[in-house]
């Protein structure tokens, strides 16, 4: 399968300007700003940055990234529950809430959830490896989905790909 042209993203890390290809799973545009984060970030801080549109490039332990995503998901779910309970207390028309309105509200909440969780970024090396501690080996699955990785050629190290990891 031929590789599609990818949008390039750039960020600063350790005083060095870095560049990589952007490969979102859901077709999302790349974030304007990217911040490198690790195991020390608080979920509330990560949620604020993600809601502001900042990409969160994960450099910590892979399993802790999953824990962060779960914590963000819990916070988003809690806020959605609060909104739903507030709207149920407001006066309704004699017909009540339409099924279509409930469906659209649910879809909106799910798309907002995906947008926030999709701000957590995981780097794929040129051979599709994930270079995080305790990360699973996803090379075979990525090769199946994206095609054979680019061979070691000029600039191949710079052609790392970023995957937006939404839940």
mmCIF file of C-alpha atoms in Angstrom:
data_model
loop_
_atom_site.group_PDB
_atom_site.id
_atom_site.type_symbol
_atom_site.label_atom_id
_atom_site.label_comp_id
_atom_site.label_asym_id
_atom_site.label_seq_id
_atom_site.Cartn_x
_atom_site.Cartn_y
_atom_site.Cartn_z
ATOM 1 C CA UNK A 1 0.000 0.000 0.000
ATOM 2 C CA UNK A 2 1.609 3.327 -0.998
ATOM 3 C CA UNK A 3 2.142 5.799 1.798
ATOM 4 C CA UNK A 4 -0.024 8.908 1.670
ATOM 5 C CA UNK A 5 1.588 12.302 1.882
ATOM 6 C CA UNK A 6 1.614 13.352 5.492
ATOM 7 C CA UNK A 7 1.398 16.758 7.044
ATOM 8 C CA UNK A 8 4.516 17.637 9.004
ATOM 9 C CA UNK A 9 4.392 18.700 12.639
ATOM 10 C CA UNK A 10 7.127 20.472 14.567
ATOM 11 C CA UNK A 11 7.859 20.979 18.247
ATOM 12 C CA UNK A 12 10.718 21.820 20.583
ATOM 13 C CA UNK A 13 12.177 19.153 22.810
ATOM 14 C CA UNK A 14 15.270 19.556 24.950
ATOM 15 C CA UNK A 15 16.209 22.776 23.159
ATOM 16 C CA UNK A 16 16.062 21.100 19.752
ATOM 17 C CA UNK A 17 13.497 21.740 17.051
ATOM 18 C CA UNK A 18 12.004 18.387 15.979
ATOM 19 C CA UNK A 19 9.861 17.462 12.983
ATOM 20 C CA UNK A 20 7.764 14.419 12.118
ATOM 21 C CA UNK A 21 4.932 13.281 9.901
ATOM 22 C CA UNK A 22 1.357 13.518 11.216
ATOM 23 C CA UNK A 23 -0.805 10.409 10.857
ATOM 24 C CA UNK A 24 -4.062 10.741 12.808
ATOM 25 C CA UNK A 25 -6.331 7.743 12.911
ATOM 26 C CA UNK A 26 -9.460 9.867 12.597
ATOM 27 C CA UNK A 27 -8.357 12.365 9.959
ATOM 28 C CA UNK A 28 -7.959 15.181 12.498
ATOM 29 C CA UNK A 29 -5.805 18.190 11.740
ATOM 30 C CA UNK A 30 -2.527 18.419 13.654
ATOM 31 C CA UNK A 31 -2.492 20.538 16.801
ATOM 32 C CA UNK A 32 -0.943 24.006 16.481
ATOM 33 C CA UNK A 33 1.098 23.566 19.640
ATOM 34 C CA UNK A 34 2.730 20.409 20.950
ATOM 35 C CA UNK A 35 3.963 20.016 24.522
ATOM 36 C CA UNK A 36 6.171 17.122 25.605
ATOM 37 C CA UNK A 37 4.708 15.464 28.716
ATOM 38 C CA UNK A 38 5.546 12.463 30.866
ATOM 39 C CA UNK A 39 4.442 10.571 33.953
ATOM 40 C CA UNK A 40 4.615 13.703 36.133
ATOM 41 C CA UNK A 41 1.696 15.545 34.505
ATOM 42 C CA UNK A 42 -1.532 15.922 36.478
ATOM 43 C CA UNK A 43 -4.698 14.827 34.694
ATOM 44 C CA UNK A 44 -6.356 18.205 35.312
ATOM 45 C CA UNK A 45 -3.431 20.023 33.641
ATOM 46 C CA UNK A 46 -3.489 17.613 30.715
ATOM 47 C CA UNK A 47 -7.244 18.103 30.335
ATOM 48 C CA UNK A 48 -6.893 21.897 30.300
ATOM 49 C CA UNK A 49 -4.152 21.762 27.650
ATOM 50 C CA UNK A 50 -6.005 19.231 25.496
ATOM 51 C CA UNK A 51 -9.196 21.288 25.612
ATOM 52 C CA UNK A 52 -7.179 24.319 24.511
ATOM 53 C CA UNK A 53 -6.091 22.349 21.433
ATOM 54 C CA UNK A 54 -2.542 21.549 22.518
ATOM 55 C CA UNK A 55 -1.109 18.211 21.450
ATOM 56 C CA UNK A 56 0.396 16.253 24.342
ATOM 57 C CA UNK A 57 3.414 14.264 23.132
ATOM 58 C CA UNK A 58 3.857 11.413 25.595
ATOM 59 C CA UNK A 59 7.413 10.517 26.650
ATOM 60 C CA UNK A 60 6.731 8.501 29.805
ATOM 61 C CA UNK A 61 5.807 4.914 30.503
ATOM 62 C CA UNK A 62 3.261 3.484 28.032
ATOM 63 C CA UNK A 63 0.976 2.097 30.736
ATOM 64 C CA UNK A 64 0.953 5.463 32.505
ATOM 65 C CA UNK A 65 -0.236 7.057 29.251
ATOM 66 C CA UNK A 66 -3.163 4.644 29.338
ATOM 67 C CA UNK A 67 -3.808 5.609 32.958
ATOM 68 C CA UNK A 68 -3.789 9.291 31.974
ATOM 69 C CA UNK A 69 -6.298 8.607 29.207
ATOM 70 C CA UNK A 70 -8.562 6.799 31.673
ATOM 71 C CA UNK A 71 -8.302 9.710 34.127
ATOM 72 C CA UNK A 72 -9.188 12.188 31.379
ATOM 73 C CA UNK A 73 -12.087 9.989 30.305
ATOM 74 C CA UNK A 74 -13.428 9.851 33.873
ATOM 75 C CA UNK A 75 -13.282 13.635 34.136
ATOM 76 C CA UNK A 76 -15.036 14.081 30.797
ATOM 77 C CA UNK A 77 -17.711 11.551 31.788
ATOM 78 C CA UNK A 78 -18.252 13.273 35.131
ATOM 79 C CA UNK A 79 -18.674 16.641 33.424
ATOM 80 C CA UNK A 80 -21.074 15.166 30.854
ATOM 81 C CA UNK A 81 -23.125 13.631 33.698
ATOM 82 C CA UNK A 82 -23.288 16.998 35.450
ATOM 83 C CA UNK A 83 -24.477 18.666 32.242
ATOM 84 C CA UNK A 84 -27.106 15.980 31.724
ATOM 85 C CA UNK A 85 -28.404 16.313 35.279
ATOM 86 C CA UNK A 86 -28.579 20.118 34.924
ATOM 87 C CA UNK A 87 -30.529 19.841 31.688
ATOM 88 C CA UNK A 88 -32.925 17.317 33.224
ATOM 89 C CA UNK A 89 -33.751 19.853 35.965
ATOM 90 C CA UNK A 90 -34.631 22.606 33.510
ATOM 91 C CA UNK A 91 -38.301 22.955 32.528
ATOM 92 C CA UNK A 92 -39.226 20.984 29.413
ATOM 93 C CA UNK A 93 -41.960 21.430 26.901
ATOM 94 C CA UNK A 94 -45.060 19.327 27.268
ATOM 95 C CA UNK A 95 -43.602 16.743 24.850
ATOM 96 C CA UNK A 96 -40.332 16.386 26.756
ATOM 97 C CA UNK A 97 -36.961 15.899 25.111
ATOM 98 C CA UNK A 98 -37.058 14.547 21.576
ATOM 99 C CA UNK A 99 -35.201 11.333 20.859
ATOM 100 C CA UNK A 100 -33.316 13.079 18.069
ATOM 101 C CA UNK A 101 -32.128 15.760 20.478
ATOM 102 C CA UNK A 102 -30.811 13.099 22.858
ATOM 103 C CA UNK A 103 -29.040 11.346 19.992
ATOM 104 C CA UNK A 104 -27.356 14.553 18.804
ATOM 105 C CA UNK A 105 -26.353 15.533 22.345
ATOM 106 C CA UNK A 106 -24.803 12.104 22.832
ATOM 107 C CA UNK A 107 -22.946 12.298 19.515
ATOM 108 C CA UNK A 108 -21.653 15.770 20.380
ATOM 109 C CA UNK A 109 -20.362 14.563 23.757
ATOM 110 C CA UNK A 110 -18.662 11.567 22.129
ATOM 111 C CA UNK A 111 -16.991 13.708 19.462
ATOM 112 C CA UNK A 112 -15.740 16.147 22.114
ATOM 113 C CA UNK A 113 -14.392 13.198 24.121
ATOM 114 C CA UNK A 114 -12.580 11.839 21.057
ATOM 115 C CA UNK A 115 -11.134 15.285 20.287
ATOM 116 C CA UNK A 116 -9.715 15.645 23.804
ATOM 117 C CA UNK A 117 -8.359 12.105 24.079
ATOM 118 C CA UNK A 118 -6.942 12.408 20.565
ATOM 119 C CA UNK A 119 -4.599 15.128 21.776
ATOM 120 C CA UNK A 120 -2.412 12.519 23.484
ATOM 121 C CA UNK A 121 0.253 11.733 20.905
ATOM 122 C CA UNK A 122 2.424 8.641 20.680
ATOM 123 C CA UNK A 123 5.489 8.561 18.437
ATOM 124 C CA UNK A 124 5.940 5.786 15.914
ATOM 125 C CA UNK A 125 9.554 5.284 14.877
ATOM 126 C CA UNK A 126 10.318 4.835 11.152
ATOM 127 C CA UNK A 127 10.013 1.045 11.617
ATOM 128 C CA UNK A 128 6.664 1.588 13.439
ATOM 129 C CA UNK A 129 8.100 0.744 16.859
ATOM 130 C CA UNK A 130 6.852 2.634 19.918
ATOM 131 C CA UNK A 131 9.887 3.721 21.926
ATOM 132 C CA UNK A 132 8.171 4.006 25.298
ATOM 133 C CA UNK A 133 8.863 1.868 28.353
ATOM 134 C CA UNK A 134 6.536 -1.168 28.501
ATOM 135 C CA UNK A 135 4.989 -0.370 25.110
ATOM 136 C CA UNK A 136 3.525 -3.240 23.091
ATOM 137 C CA UNK A 137 5.143 -4.235 19.820
ATOM 138 C CA UNK A 138 2.839 -2.701 17.203
ATOM 139 C CA UNK A 139 5.190 -2.978 14.219
ATOM 140 C CA UNK A 140 3.402 -5.871 12.545
ATOM 141 C CA UNK A 141 -0.046 -4.316 12.977
ATOM 142 C CA UNK A 142 1.153 -0.948 11.654
ATOM 143 C CA UNK A 143 2.892 -2.585 8.697
ATOM 144 C CA UNK A 144 -0.379 -4.341 7.893
ATOM 145 C CA UNK A 145 -2.370 -1.082 8.199
ATOM 146 C CA UNK A 146 0.117 1.382 6.671
ATOM 147 C CA UNK A 147 2.309 -0.781 4.455
ATOM 148 C CA UNK A 148 5.948 -1.714 4.717
ATOM 149 C CA UNK A 149 7.930 0.869 6.693
ATOM 150 C CA UNK A 150 10.252 3.152 4.744
ATOM 151 C CA UNK A 151 13.720 1.674 4.417
ATOM 152 C CA UNK A 152 16.651 3.300 6.101
ATOM 153 C CA UNK A 153 17.282 6.146 3.709
ATOM 154 C CA UNK A 154 18.177 9.800 3.847
ATOM 155 C CA UNK A 155 16.210 11.495 6.584
ATOM 156 C CA UNK A 156 14.453 8.320 7.701
ATOM 157 C CA UNK A 157 15.110 9.140 11.358
ATOM 158 C CA UNK A 158 13.318 12.458 10.928
ATOM 159 C CA UNK A 159 10.335 10.783 9.326
ATOM 160 C CA UNK A 160 8.924 9.463 12.577
ATOM 161 C CA UNK A 161 5.159 9.371 12.570
ATOM 162 C CA UNK A 162 2.815 10.524 15.272
ATOM 163 C CA UNK A 163 -0.341 8.728 16.033
ATOM 164 C CA UNK A 164 -3.184 10.529 17.659
ATOM 165 C CA UNK A 165 -4.450 8.074 20.255
ATOM 166 C CA UNK A 166 -8.120 8.597 20.844
ATOM 167 C CA UNK A 167 -10.310 6.260 22.781
#
